[in-house]
Amino acid sequence: MNQSVWGWVLVPLSCLWVGCPDASSNGDAAATGPVASRELTGDRVDNVRPGAATPSTRAADLSGVPVRAHVRQGDGAWRTIDGAGSNDGTFRVSGVPSGDVVLQVGNQLHQVGADTLHLGEELWRRAEPALPTGLPEVCPRFSGLLPVVESTDSWSLDALGVDAHEVYALEGDGTLNNATTLRNICWRWFGPYVESDAGDRSVFAQLRRRTVPGGSVEEVLAMALVSISINRGTEANQPVAELMAPSADTHTLPAVPLARLVEAQRMAAGRGVRLTEVRAVPQTWETVGPRAGALLLRLQHNDEPPANTPDAAAAVPQAPGGFTRVVVQKAMAQAFLAEREDGHVVEVSSGLMVVHALDAPAPATLVDPLLGLKVGATPMVLPMDIPLEVDLSWDAFTGAGAPTAVRVVFHRVLRTTRRTRLEPAVTLTTRGNAVHVPAGLLEDGADYMVELTAVLSDGADALANPNRLMVPPYSAAIVWTPMLTARTQPQPAPPTPTVEVGPMAGPVEEQTRCSAAAVTARAGALTFGPTEPGIPLGMELPPAAGYQLVARRLAGPDSYNDSGTTTGNTVVLHEVFDPSGTAWLGPLGSGINTALGVAAPSHDEETTALFPNTADALEVAAGGGVPAGLWNASLDDGLFFASPNDTRVRAQELTVFPLQRRPGGRLDLDVVVVANALLDAGLDAAHLATQANTRRWLGRAAQLLSTGGITLGKVRFRDAQPWMVDTLSMPTGGVPGCDNESRLLSLGDNPDALTVFLVDDAGNYLGRAGGIPGPAGMVGLSSNGVVVVSAELRFADACPTPQSVYCGPDVIGLTLAHEIGHFSGLFHTTEINAGANDPLTDTAQCAARCAAGASELSPELCDDPGTTAVCGGGLNVMFPINQPGRVEWSTQQGEVLVRMPLLQQVAP
Amino acid sequence: MMALMLSGLLAASPPVHTPTPTLPPTVEVALRSQDTVRTAADWNALTPDIRQHLAAAVRSAALLPSARARALTGLWLVDPQEARTVSLVVAQDARMPWALRMVAIHRLVEDGAAHQWTSDATLLADLGGTTAREAVRAALRRDRVAGCTLWAGHPSVKLSITSHRCGVPR
C-alpha cells in the first residue's frame, strides 16, 4: 500500500462526496455556497474498435435521457438543475453554480472536474457482419429442421427471453417439444450460445447472453475454456474442431464443454479473431484433483497473421505453430493459489475465474474488502443496508501509483429463476474518496453490489473521460463489496459481537455418557418431579409470555431391545394441558399437530417444548396470553410404549422456564473448537478469535439474527479438551441412545450462553441444533447447543477475493443463524422433500415441489418472496438450503425467536 | 496491463454464487442442504447417475470443502466400492482440502468393508503425519483392539485417548 499517496486518510465530513484532492479549488464554495454560474457540456460518443482497424464512432441518442446537475448547497442539501440531451450524443446544463456539482446523464453520475465531459466508451468489438440472407447459406448440411420460435412449451426460445433470431436452426425429429431428440443446433456466430442438457428430457436448449469482457484474446478465451480441462480430463488434446463438428453426435457432448467452446468462439469472434483450435496439455491433468495445466489456443487473427510462440511449438511439436500457451491454475475452492508461468495465470476460486497477465507491474494485491468503507460517517459493517440517498466514502485504496480517479458502480443484483446476474444501475466517477448517490436512482428493497475501480495511472484527464478509464493508458485496481440492500428506512447495523477467549471447555477426562453427571439450569427455572412414565405431573406456573419445558431422564435405560433391534429409549413429552384443559401437546393418540404446540425430540435423553412456537399458540399468546396456573404434563419414554409391562425403574423430571418477550435481547455464545482441521492449521481458540474469517461469519450471523430480533452479544472462544478433539471432532456414529453427537452436546458448561461446537464434519449436514427447540438455559444435556461444520474456516483467505460475495465464512454465518432458529423452536419453512411445512401461517411455503418432476425443493423454485403461495420461502433463514440471499424471518418466527430463554435484557 | 485485464474480466465475471456447471441442479442443491440427513435412497432419488455426479462433486474445486465432504459421504452410501476408490485417492492427495481428506480417511476406516478397512488404515497410517493420526483415530472409533494395534505400529502418532484406551502410556 502506498500510504503516502493514497493512504488511510480520514475523511472530513465536508469532503464526503467531493474529493479532497480537489478541495483547494472549491472548498470555499462548499462552505459559502455557489458564487458563479457556468455551463456544463459534453457528449457521449463511443469509439468502436474493430481489432486493429481504425476506430469508428457511434453517438448515443440522449434525447429524452435525464440530464441534470446535482448541486450541493451551503446547508448541505442538494438542488437539482435540469439540462437536456440531444440525439447527436451531446448534452448541456446551464446555470450551474461553481462548487460541488454532480452531473447526471441517464444513470451515470460524475463528479464535475471539468466543464466539458466526454462520456463515450471504448468498444472493443468488431462491427457485426451483415446477417446471412437465408438458412441454406448458414446451415447447409441441416435437414429435418425444427421450428425455432413458434413452440410455446417451456423451452421455447421466446419463453427463454432471448432474441430468437440468433439461433438459425434446430435439427431433429418430429415436433419441437420436451421429447424432441435434437441432432444439431446452428447458431449465429455473434449471438448467444446454445447448450444441450443430458437430463431427463432428451434435449433442453437454453440461450444466454454474455457480455464480451475486456482483456486480451488469449486471456478471455482461457477464462471461457478453463472449465473444459478442469471438468473434462478425457477431452485433453481433443481439437476444438472435432468437438464442434456438426454431426449427429454433437448433442451428446457434455453440456459444459460445448457451451464453453461456443462461448469462447463467440468471444473470439467478438474480438476480431477466430479460435481455430484448443488443446489441453494432457499429462498435467489427472482424474482426481488436477491443480494446473495448460491450454493451447490457436488463433487466427482476422487483421494480422497468426502469431507463433515458442512455447506452443515446444509443447505440441505436431502442431504447426500458431498456438498461444495459457497456463491454468485451479485453486482450491477456498485457497487463492497462483502459479505463474509464461506470463499468464488463471486463478479459479469458487467458480470465479480471474486472468492476470503478468507482464505488467506487480498487481495491486486484492485489497481489504471493506477498504474502510463508510456510509455517511458510519463505518460500513457488511452485510448491511444502505439508504436510497447515500454518501459512500472509503479510507484507502491499496495499490501503486497515484489514483487519477475512482469509478464507483452500483450493480443491481437481479435474481431470476435460473441464476443471479448483475446489471449496472448507477455509475459515479470521482477524484476523491467519497461519492454521493442522489435520491431516485437506487430502488427501495433492491440489492446492490458496489464495484470501486481506482485508476492508478495518470494521462488524459480521467474525470473528463470517465468511461474510458479501462483502456490504456489507464490501469486500475478493483474492489467489490458484498451485497447491500437499499432501503427507505435502513435498519441499523447490528452491534459487533464482543469476541473473547475463555478457558478450556469440557471435563479433563473422557466422558462416555450422554448427559453430564451434573445438570445445571439458569436461575429462574422451575423443577417438577421426579415422576415415572405414564404418571401425570402437576405444575403451578407463574404468568409469563410463554414456557419452555424440558423433560429429561433421571434414571432408566438409554436403550431397549425392540424386536431384536437396539433402540434409543427416547424421553417423550407427549401430553401437556393448560389450566383450562386445552392441549398444548397431545393428547395421546390424536397426533401432536392437533394441539397448540409442537415438539420434536432429536436426542434420546430429553425432549424440549416451547410454548408458543406455532401459529395457533402465538394467537393464544397474543390474545389473552399463555395462561398461568396449574398445568399438567405426562412424560413417557420409548420403552413405555414398546414394552408397557417392563418393570425396570425409570424416573423423569420436568424443568420449566417461564419466558419473557425480549425483542433485541442479547444472546451470548460459547464457541468450542473441536475441529482437528482448525487446530492443524494453528487455529486454536485464541487464534481463531482474531481471524478475519471469524469476524465475517460472526458478522453475518449477527446481521441475520438482528433482523429476527436477537442481538449477538459476547462470543467466547474456547478450546476443547484434547480427548474431545480426538473422539468427537466428527460426531457421527455411536451407540443407540447415546450417539457421539449427544456426547458432544452434553459437554457445554455455560447455562447463560448457547454453546456452538465447531467440528470437522458431521456426515451429512452443515450444522445441527440439539433440538427443535433445544433446552436453552440448561447444560449437561445431550441436546444442549448446536454443531457447526467448520471446514470452510481453515484457510485465512476462505473469502479469497474482495469480490467473494458468498464464501465459506458466509456459509458458516448463515448455518449458525439457521441452527439458532431451530434451537429457538423454529422448523424449516418447508422440508426439503416438500413433505411438511412449519406450523406457522406467515411463512411462505413451497409445498407442491413447485416443478413437475422435481424430487426436492430448490431455492430457485421457492424464491417468490412475500407470498404464502406454493412456491415461496426461499429467502427465509429457515429454508432448508444454504444459499445467499436468505435474510428473512417472518413476524411469527420473530415472536418465537424473542422468547428464547437465553436472551438477556439489553439496557435501553 | 495486469490491472487492466483484471478490471475487464471482473466486470465480465459477476461475483455471484453459481452452481457447479456439470452437476445437475438437484445434486448441487442437495450438497447445500442445511441440516437434512440423507439416506442412500434420498441420493438415488435425485438422479439415476447419482454416483458419477457425487464423484465429480468430490473432485470439484468449485465447491466448498464441506460440500465435497458431503458428496463423499453420499458416495459411501450409494456406492461403497466407488467411494473407496475415490477416498483412497483423496486421502493420499496432499493438495486436497484437509477437511475433505479427513472425511476420506475416516470413511475409509469407519465404513470400509471388513476385509479392507484395516489394510486401508495401515496404508494411510504409513503416510505419517496428520494422515496417520486420523487413520489411528478412525481405527480406534471402529475397533479398539485394531486401533491400538495400528497405533502401536506407528509410534509417531500422538493422541490423548490412546493411553486410556490402549492401556499403554507413550
PDB file of N, CA, C and O in Angstrom, chain A residues 213 219 286 291 332-334 360 363 470 476 510 680 725-726 729-730 760 764-767 792 805 815 819 822 828 856 880 882, chain B residues 2-7 10 12 15 29 32 34-35 38 59 61 63-66 70 95 97-98 102 133-134 137 141 160 165:
ATOM      1  N   PRO A 213     -15.981  -9.453 -22.280  1.00  0.00           N
ATOM      2  CA  PRO A 213     -15.172  -8.698 -21.336  1.00  0.00           C
ATOM      3  C   PRO A 213     -13.966  -8.074 -22.018  1.00  0.00           C
ATOM      4  O   PRO A 213     -13.630  -8.378 -23.160  1.00  0.00           O
ATOM      5  N   GLU A 219      -6.472 -14.303 -22.910  1.00  0.00           N
ATOM      6  CA  GLU A 219      -6.944 -14.364 -21.536  1.00  0.00           C
ATOM      7  C   GLU A 219      -8.449 -14.574 -21.475  1.00  0.00           C
ATOM      8  O   GLU A 219      -8.961 -15.341 -20.664  1.00  0.00           O
ATOM      9  N   GLU A 286      -5.250 -34.744 -14.164  1.00  0.00           N
ATOM     10  CA  GLU A 286      -5.476 -36.009 -13.504  1.00  0.00           C
ATOM     11  C   GLU A 286      -6.966 -36.224 -13.346  1.00  0.00           C
ATOM     12  O   GLU A 286      -7.755 -35.293 -13.392  1.00  0.00           O
ATOM     13  N   ARG A 291      -4.605 -29.670 -10.514  1.00  0.00           N
ATOM     14  CA  ARG A 291      -4.325 -28.354  -9.972  1.00  0.00           C
ATOM     15  C   ARG A 291      -3.928 -27.357 -11.052  1.00  0.00           C
ATOM     16  O   ARG A 291      -4.233 -26.198 -10.988  1.00  0.00           O
ATOM     17  N   MET A 332      -7.775 -24.251  -5.046  1.00  0.00           N
ATOM     18  CA  MET A 332      -8.726 -24.913  -4.183  1.00  0.00           C
ATOM     19  C   MET A 332      -9.850 -23.925  -3.937  1.00  0.00           C
ATOM     20  O   MET A 332      -9.664 -22.709  -4.007  1.00  0.00           O
ATOM     21  N   ALA A 333     -10.998 -24.459  -3.617  1.00  0.00           N
ATOM     22  CA  ALA A 333     -12.158 -23.576  -3.538  1.00  0.00           C
ATOM     23  C   ALA A 333     -11.921 -22.451  -2.555  1.00  0.00           C
ATOM     24  O   ALA A 333     -12.372 -21.340  -2.762  1.00  0.00           O
ATOM     25  N   GLN A 334     -11.206 -22.713  -1.539  1.00  0.00           N
ATOM     26  CA  GLN A 334     -11.035 -21.661  -0.550  1.00  0.00           C
ATOM     27  C   GLN A 334      -9.628 -21.078  -0.539  1.00  0.00           C
ATOM     28  O   GLN A 334      -9.351 -20.174   0.236  1.00  0.00           O
ATOM     29  N   ALA A 360       2.825  -7.131 -16.729  1.00  0.00           N
ATOM     30  CA  ALA A 360       2.585  -5.791 -16.213  1.00  0.00           C
ATOM     31  C   ALA A 360       3.244  -5.660 -14.849  1.00  0.00           C
ATOM     32  O   ALA A 360       3.712  -6.647 -14.282  1.00  0.00           O
ATOM     33  N   PRO A 363       0.701  -6.802  -9.592  1.00  0.00           N
ATOM     34  CA  PRO A 363      -0.678  -6.358  -9.409  1.00  0.00           C
ATOM     35  C   PRO A 363      -0.897  -5.764  -8.032  1.00  0.00           C
ATOM     36  O   PRO A 363      -0.235  -6.128  -7.075  1.00  0.00           O
ATOM     37  N   MET A 470     -10.909   2.247 -18.556  1.00  0.00           N
ATOM     38  CA  MET A 470     -10.492   0.850 -18.622  1.00  0.00           C
ATOM     39  C   MET A 470      -9.555   0.569 -19.789  1.00  0.00           C
ATOM     40  O   MET A 470      -9.204  -0.570 -20.039  1.00  0.00           O
ATOM     41  N   ALA A 476      -5.927  -0.050 -13.528  1.00  0.00           N
ATOM     42  CA  ALA A 476      -6.893   0.075 -12.450  1.00  0.00           C
ATOM     43  C   ALA A 476      -6.743  -1.030 -11.430  1.00  0.00           C
ATOM     44  O   ALA A 476      -6.195  -2.086 -11.702  1.00  0.00           O
ATOM     45  N   GLU A 510     -12.079 -38.288  29.681  1.00  0.00           N
ATOM     46  CA  GLU A 510     -13.072 -38.646  28.673  1.00  0.00           C
ATOM     47  C   GLU A 510     -14.388 -39.074  29.309  1.00  0.00           C
ATOM     48  O   GLU A 510     -14.404 -39.839  30.275  1.00  0.00           O
ATOM     49  N   ASP A 680      -4.968 -28.132  13.303  1.00  0.00           N
ATOM     50  CA  ASP A 680      -3.813 -28.423  12.445  1.00  0.00           C
ATOM     51  C   ASP A 680      -3.319 -27.172  11.733  1.00  0.00           C
ATOM     52  O   ASP A 680      -2.150 -27.073  11.367  1.00  0.00           O
ATOM     53  N   VAL A 725     -11.369 -33.545  21.103  1.00  0.00           N
ATOM     54  CA  VAL A 725     -10.935 -33.394  19.713  1.00  0.00           C
ATOM     55  C   VAL A 725     -10.659 -34.771  19.103  1.00  0.00           C
ATOM     56  O   VAL A 725     -11.041 -35.061  17.963  1.00  0.00           O
ATOM     57  N   ASP A 726     -10.015 -35.624  19.880  1.00  0.00           N
ATOM     58  CA  ASP A 726      -9.647 -36.933  19.350  1.00  0.00           C
ATOM     59  C   ASP A 726     -10.847 -37.825  19.096  1.00  0.00           C
ATOM     60  O   ASP A 726     -10.822 -38.681  18.211  1.00  0.00           O
ATOM     61  N   SER A 729     -14.497 -34.902  17.114  1.00  0.00           N
ATOM     62  CA  SER A 729     -14.425 -33.858  16.084  1.00  0.00           C
ATOM     63  C   SER A 729     -15.290 -34.220  14.883  1.00  0.00           C
ATOM     64  O   SER A 729     -15.613 -33.366  14.064  1.00  0.00           O
ATOM     65  N   MET A 730     -15.609 -35.493  14.762  1.00  0.00           N
ATOM     66  CA  MET A 730     -16.597 -35.931  13.768  1.00  0.00           C
ATOM     67  C   MET A 730     -17.698 -36.653  14.533  1.00  0.00           C
ATOM     68  O   MET A 730     -17.656 -37.885  14.680  1.00  0.00           O
ATOM     69  N   ASP A 760     -15.173 -30.937  12.629  1.00  0.00           N
ATOM     70  CA  ASP A 760     -14.613 -31.153  11.293  1.00  0.00           C
ATOM     71  C   ASP A 760     -15.687 -31.514  10.280  1.00  0.00           C
ATOM     72  O   ASP A 760     -15.728 -30.991   9.171  1.00  0.00           O
ATOM     73  N   ASN A 764     -23.455 -35.471   7.254  1.00  0.00           N
ATOM     74  CA  ASN A 764     -24.413 -35.129   6.221  1.00  0.00           C
ATOM     75  C   ASN A 764     -25.032 -33.762   6.377  1.00  0.00           C
ATOM     76  O   ASN A 764     -26.055 -33.486   5.772  1.00  0.00           O
ATOM     77  N   TYR A 765     -24.478 -32.937   7.168  1.00  0.00           N
ATOM     78  CA  TYR A 765     -25.097 -31.627   7.307  1.00  0.00           C
ATOM     79  C   TYR A 765     -24.049 -30.564   7.617  1.00  0.00           C
ATOM     80  O   TYR A 765     -22.941 -30.843   8.045  1.00  0.00           O
ATOM     81  N   LEU A 766     -24.459 -29.317   7.390  1.00  0.00           N
ATOM     82  CA  LEU A 766     -23.588 -28.180   7.670  1.00  0.00           C
ATOM     83  C   LEU A 766     -23.669 -27.774   9.126  1.00  0.00           C
ATOM     84  O   LEU A 766     -22.731 -27.196   9.670  1.00  0.00           O
ATOM     85  N   GLY A 767     -24.790 -28.020   9.709  1.00  0.00           N
ATOM     86  CA  GLY A 767     -24.966 -27.684  11.111  1.00  0.00           C
ATOM     87  C   GLY A 767     -26.162 -28.424  11.654  1.00  0.00           C
ATOM     88  O   GLY A 767     -26.948 -29.013  10.902  1.00  0.00           O
ATOM     89  N   GLU A 792     -14.860 -24.744   6.239  1.00  0.00           N
ATOM     90  CA  GLU A 792     -14.567 -23.567   5.420  1.00  0.00           C
ATOM     91  C   GLU A 792     -13.676 -22.553   6.137  1.00  0.00           C
ATOM     92  O   GLU A 792     -13.292 -21.554   5.556  1.00  0.00           O
ATOM     93  N   VAL A 805     -18.625 -12.941  -2.684  1.00  0.00           N
ATOM     94  CA  VAL A 805     -19.848 -12.430  -2.083  1.00  0.00           C
ATOM     95  C   VAL A 805     -20.492 -13.479  -1.201  1.00  0.00           C
ATOM     96  O   VAL A 805     -21.226 -13.179  -0.294  1.00  0.00           O
ATOM     97  N   THR A 815     -25.390 -20.751   8.486  1.00  0.00           N
ATOM     98  CA  THR A 815     -25.658 -22.001   9.190  1.00  0.00           C
ATOM     99  C   THR A 815     -25.907 -21.747  10.670  1.00  0.00           C
ATOM    100  O   THR A 815     -26.843 -22.292  11.274  1.00  0.00           O
ATOM    101  N   GLU A 819     -29.344 -22.588  12.614  1.00  0.00           N
ATOM    102  CA  GLU A 819     -29.411 -23.547  13.726  1.00  0.00           C
ATOM    103  C   GLU A 819     -29.901 -22.875  15.002  1.00  0.00           C
ATOM    104  O   GLU A 819     -30.580 -23.511  15.823  1.00  0.00           O
ATOM    105  N   HIS A 822     -33.546 -23.042  14.777  1.00  0.00           N
ATOM    106  CA  HIS A 822     -34.060 -24.337  15.228  1.00  0.00           C
ATOM    107  C   HIS A 822     -34.039 -24.422  16.757  1.00  0.00           C
ATOM    108  O   HIS A 822     -35.004 -24.845  17.385  1.00  0.00           O
ATOM    109  N   HIS A 828     -38.065 -25.832   9.610  1.00  0.00           N
ATOM    110  CA  HIS A 828     -37.888 -25.397   8.214  1.00  0.00           C
ATOM    111  C   HIS A 828     -39.223 -24.887   7.682  1.00  0.00           C
ATOM    112  O   HIS A 828     -40.282 -25.461   7.970  1.00  0.00           O
ATOM    113  N   GLU A 856     -37.102 -32.756  -5.055  1.00  0.00           N
ATOM    114  CA  GLU A 856     -36.825 -31.983  -3.859  1.00  0.00           C
ATOM    115  C   GLU A 856     -36.956 -30.504  -4.168  1.00  0.00           C
ATOM    116  O   GLU A 856     -37.004 -30.098  -5.328  1.00  0.00           O
ATOM    117  N   PRO A 880     -34.455 -24.784   4.025  1.00  0.00           N
ATOM    118  CA  PRO A 880     -33.506 -25.857   4.348  1.00  0.00           C
ATOM    119  C   PRO A 880     -32.259 -25.923   3.480  1.00  0.00           C
ATOM    120  O   PRO A 880     -31.487 -26.861   3.601  1.00  0.00           O
ATOM    121  N   ASN A 882     -28.765 -23.954   2.054  1.00  0.00           N
ATOM    122  CA  ASN A 882     -27.856 -22.846   2.308  1.00  0.00           C
ATOM    123  C   ASN A 882     -27.567 -22.109   1.016  1.00  0.00           C
ATOM    124  O   ASN A 882     -27.053 -22.687   0.065  1.00  0.00           O
TER     125      ASN A 882
ATOM    126  N   MET B   2      -1.760  -5.786 -16.162  1.00  0.00           N
ATOM    127  CA  MET B   2      -2.462  -6.762 -15.346  1.00  0.00           C
ATOM    128  C   MET B   2      -3.756  -6.190 -14.823  1.00  0.00           C
ATOM    129  O   MET B   2      -4.814  -6.814 -14.883  1.00  0.00           O
ATOM    130  N   ALA B   3      -3.608  -4.987 -14.298  1.00  0.00           N
ATOM    131  CA  ALA B   3      -4.800  -4.410 -13.688  1.00  0.00           C
ATOM    132  C   ALA B   3      -5.881  -4.192 -14.724  1.00  0.00           C
ATOM    133  O   ALA B   3      -7.065  -4.314 -14.441  1.00  0.00           O
ATOM    134  N   LEU B   4      -5.444  -3.890 -15.915  1.00  0.00           N
ATOM    135  CA  LEU B   4      -6.432  -3.707 -16.972  1.00  0.00           C
ATOM    136  C   LEU B   4      -7.178  -5.013 -17.222  1.00  0.00           C
ATOM    137  O   LEU B   4      -8.387  -5.048 -17.323  1.00  0.00           O
ATOM    138  N   MET B   5      -6.409  -6.071 -17.299  1.00  0.00           N
ATOM    139  CA  MET B   5      -7.046  -7.361 -17.512  1.00  0.00           C
ATOM    140  C   MET B   5      -7.991  -7.675 -16.364  1.00  0.00           C
ATOM    141  O   MET B   5      -9.107  -8.125 -16.543  1.00  0.00           O
ATOM    142  N   LEU B   6      -7.507  -7.435 -15.194  1.00  0.00           N
ATOM    143  CA  LEU B   6      -8.302  -7.740 -14.023  1.00  0.00           C
ATOM    144  C   LEU B   6      -9.623  -6.996 -14.075  1.00  0.00           C
ATOM    145  O   LEU B   6     -10.684  -7.561 -13.849  1.00  0.00           O
ATOM    146  N   SER B   7      -9.527  -5.750 -14.429  1.00  0.00           N
ATOM    147  CA  SER B   7     -10.754  -4.961 -14.413  1.00  0.00           C
ATOM    148  C   SER B   7     -11.750  -5.485 -15.433  1.00  0.00           C
ATOM    149  O   SER B   7     -12.921  -5.657 -15.140  1.00  0.00           O
ATOM    150  N   LEU B  10     -13.124  -8.973 -14.360  1.00  0.00           N
ATOM    151  CA  LEU B  10     -14.025  -8.903 -13.225  1.00  0.00           C
ATOM    152  C   LEU B  10     -15.370  -8.355 -13.651  1.00  0.00           C
ATOM    153  O   LEU B  10     -16.409  -8.814 -13.223  1.00  0.00           O
ATOM    154  N   ALA B  12     -16.709  -8.789 -16.295  1.00  0.00           N
ATOM    155  CA  ALA B  12     -17.445  -9.792 -17.054  1.00  0.00           C
ATOM    156  C   ALA B  12     -17.768 -11.023 -16.229  1.00  0.00           C
ATOM    157  O   ALA B  12     -18.451 -11.907 -16.689  1.00  0.00           O
ATOM    158  N   PRO B  15     -19.453 -11.599  -9.563  1.00  0.00           N
ATOM    159  CA  PRO B  15     -19.034 -12.372  -8.408  1.00  0.00           C
ATOM    160  C   PRO B  15     -20.225 -12.869  -7.620  1.00  0.00           C
ATOM    161  O   PRO B  15     -20.521 -12.430  -6.539  1.00  0.00           O
ATOM    162  N   VAL B  29     -27.979 -28.604  -5.244  1.00  0.00           N
ATOM    163  CA  VAL B  29     -28.788 -28.120  -4.129  1.00  0.00           C
ATOM    164  C   VAL B  29     -28.674 -29.063  -2.939  1.00  0.00           C
ATOM    165  O   VAL B  29     -28.550 -28.624  -1.792  1.00  0.00           O
ATOM    166  N   ARG B  32     -25.963 -28.481  -0.722  1.00  0.00           N
ATOM    167  CA  ARG B  32     -26.065 -27.266   0.095  1.00  0.00           C
ATOM    168  C   ARG B  32     -27.191 -27.354   1.114  1.00  0.00           C
ATOM    169  O   ARG B  32     -27.508 -26.356   1.755  1.00  0.00           O
ATOM    170  N   GLN B  34     -29.116 -27.698   4.384  1.00  0.00           N
ATOM    171  CA  GLN B  34     -28.580 -27.174   5.635  1.00  0.00           C
ATOM    172  C   GLN B  34     -28.324 -28.270   6.666  1.00  0.00           C
ATOM    173  O   GLN B  34     -27.224 -28.407   7.170  1.00  0.00           O
ATOM    174  N   ASP B  35     -29.353 -29.004   6.970  1.00  0.00           N
ATOM    175  CA  ASP B  35     -29.205 -29.966   8.046  1.00  0.00           C
ATOM    176  C   ASP B  35     -30.097 -31.180   7.833  1.00  0.00           C
ATOM    177  O   ASP B  35     -30.583 -31.775   8.781  1.00  0.00           O
ATOM    178  N   ARG B  38     -29.385 -37.329   4.802  1.00  0.00           N
ATOM    179  CA  ARG B  38     -29.802 -38.010   3.582  1.00  0.00           C
ATOM    180  C   ARG B  38     -29.403 -39.481   3.642  1.00  0.00           C
ATOM    181  O   ARG B  38     -28.301 -39.827   4.062  1.00  0.00           O
ATOM    182  N   ARG B  59     -14.463 -34.129  -6.592  1.00  0.00           N
ATOM    183  CA  ARG B  59     -13.283 -33.615  -7.297  1.00  0.00           C
ATOM    184  C   ARG B  59     -13.382 -32.130  -7.595  1.00  0.00           C
ATOM    185  O   ARG B  59     -12.392 -31.506  -7.967  1.00  0.00           O
ATOM    186  N   ALA B  61     -13.193 -28.460  -7.372  1.00  0.00           N
ATOM    187  CA  ALA B  61     -12.667 -27.384  -6.531  1.00  0.00           C
ATOM    188  C   ALA B  61     -13.583 -26.174  -6.525  1.00  0.00           C
ATOM    189  O   ALA B  61     -13.367 -25.240  -5.758  1.00  0.00           O
ATOM    190  N   LEU B  63     -16.500 -26.317  -5.559  1.00  0.00           N
ATOM    191  CA  LEU B  63     -17.386 -26.485  -4.407  1.00  0.00           C
ATOM    192  C   LEU B  63     -16.615 -26.248  -3.119  1.00  0.00           C
ATOM    193  O   LEU B  63     -15.397 -26.454  -3.052  1.00  0.00           O
ATOM    194  N   LEU B  64     -17.329 -25.848  -2.112  1.00  0.00           N
ATOM    195  CA  LEU B  64     -16.713 -25.671  -0.809  1.00  0.00           C
ATOM    196  C   LEU B  64     -16.314 -27.035  -0.248  1.00  0.00           C
ATOM    197  O   LEU B  64     -16.937 -28.051  -0.557  1.00  0.00           O
ATOM    198  N   PRO B  65     -15.275 -27.055   0.587  1.00  0.00           N
ATOM    199  CA  PRO B  65     -14.844 -28.340   1.145  1.00  0.00           C
ATOM    200  C   PRO B  65     -15.965 -29.094   1.845  1.00  0.00           C
ATOM    201  O   PRO B  65     -16.048 -30.322   1.751  1.00  0.00           O
ATOM    202  N   SER B  66     -16.832 -28.391   2.537  1.00  0.00           N
ATOM    203  CA  SER B  66     -17.910 -29.093   3.238  1.00  0.00           C
ATOM    204  C   SER B  66     -18.853 -29.771   2.254  1.00  0.00           C
ATOM    205  O   SER B  66     -19.356 -30.868   2.525  1.00  0.00           O
ATOM    206  N   ARG B  70     -19.499 -33.738   1.930  1.00  0.00           N
ATOM    207  CA  ARG B  70     -20.845 -34.301   1.951  1.00  0.00           C
ATOM    208  C   ARG B  70     -21.063 -35.203   0.741  1.00  0.00           C
ATOM    209  O   ARG B  70     -21.693 -36.253   0.840  1.00  0.00           O
ATOM    210  N   ARG B  95      -2.799 -32.233  -1.814  1.00  0.00           N
ATOM    211  CA  ARG B  95      -3.280 -30.948  -2.326  1.00  0.00           C
ATOM    212  C   ARG B  95      -4.771 -30.761  -2.070  1.00  0.00           C
ATOM    213  O   ARG B  95      -5.310 -29.696  -2.282  1.00  0.00           O
ATOM    214  N   PRO B  97      -8.223 -30.313   0.082  1.00  0.00           N
ATOM    215  CA  PRO B  97      -8.512 -29.667   1.377  1.00  0.00           C
ATOM    216  C   PRO B  97      -8.420 -30.688   2.505  1.00  0.00           C
ATOM    217  O   PRO B  97      -8.935 -31.805   2.381  1.00  0.00           O
ATOM    218  N   TRP B  98      -7.790 -30.267   3.556  1.00  0.00           N
ATOM    219  CA  TRP B  98      -7.555 -31.209   4.646  1.00  0.00           C
ATOM    220  C   TRP B  98      -8.877 -31.704   5.229  1.00  0.00           C
ATOM    221  O   TRP B  98      -9.025 -32.867   5.591  1.00  0.00           O
ATOM    222  N   MET B 102      -9.707 -35.574   5.615  1.00  0.00           N
ATOM    223  CA  MET B 102     -10.068 -36.195   6.895  1.00  0.00           C
ATOM    224  C   MET B 102     -11.324 -37.051   6.750  1.00  0.00           C
ATOM    225  O   MET B 102     -11.399 -38.163   7.273  1.00  0.00           O
ATOM    226  N   ARG B 133      -2.322 -39.896  12.015  1.00  0.00           N
ATOM    227  CA  ARG B 133      -3.102 -39.619  13.226  1.00  0.00           C
ATOM    228  C   ARG B 133      -4.592 -39.877  12.982  1.00  0.00           C
ATOM    229  O   ARG B 133      -5.271 -40.497  13.791  1.00  0.00           O
ATOM    230  N   GLU B 134      -5.091 -39.378  11.848  1.00  0.00           N
ATOM    231  CA  GLU B 134      -6.512 -39.574  11.572  1.00  0.00           C
ATOM    232  C   GLU B 134      -6.841 -41.036  11.339  1.00  0.00           C
ATOM    233  O   GLU B 134      -7.915 -41.505  11.725  1.00  0.00           O
ATOM    234  N   ARG B 137      -7.000 -42.595  14.691  1.00  0.00           N
ATOM    235  CA  ARG B 137      -8.189 -42.088  15.385  1.00  0.00           C
ATOM    236  C   ARG B 137      -9.453 -42.796  14.869  1.00  0.00           C
ATOM    237  O   ARG B 137     -10.305 -43.222  15.642  1.00  0.00           O
ATOM    238  N   ARG B 141     -12.058 -45.588  16.677  1.00  0.00           N
ATOM    239  CA  ARG B 141     -13.516 -45.442  16.733  1.00  0.00           C
ATOM    240  C   ARG B 141     -14.204 -46.725  16.274  1.00  0.00           C
ATOM    241  O   ARG B 141     -15.271 -47.071  16.772  1.00  0.00           O
ATOM    242  N   SER B 160      -4.475 -38.146  22.590  1.00  0.00           N
ATOM    243  CA  SER B 160      -4.710 -38.063  24.031  1.00  0.00           C
ATOM    244  C   SER B 160      -5.454 -39.282  24.548  1.00  0.00           C
ATOM    245  O   SER B 160      -5.425 -39.571  25.730  1.00  0.00           O
ATOM    246  N   ARG B 165      -7.280 -45.685  26.215  1.00  0.00           N
ATOM    247  CA  ARG B 165      -7.984 -46.771  25.529  1.00  0.00           C
ATOM    248  C   ARG B 165      -7.111 -48.000  25.321  1.00  0.00           C
ATOM    249  O   ARG B 165      -7.603 -49.125  25.316  1.00  0.00           O
TER     250      ARG B 165
END
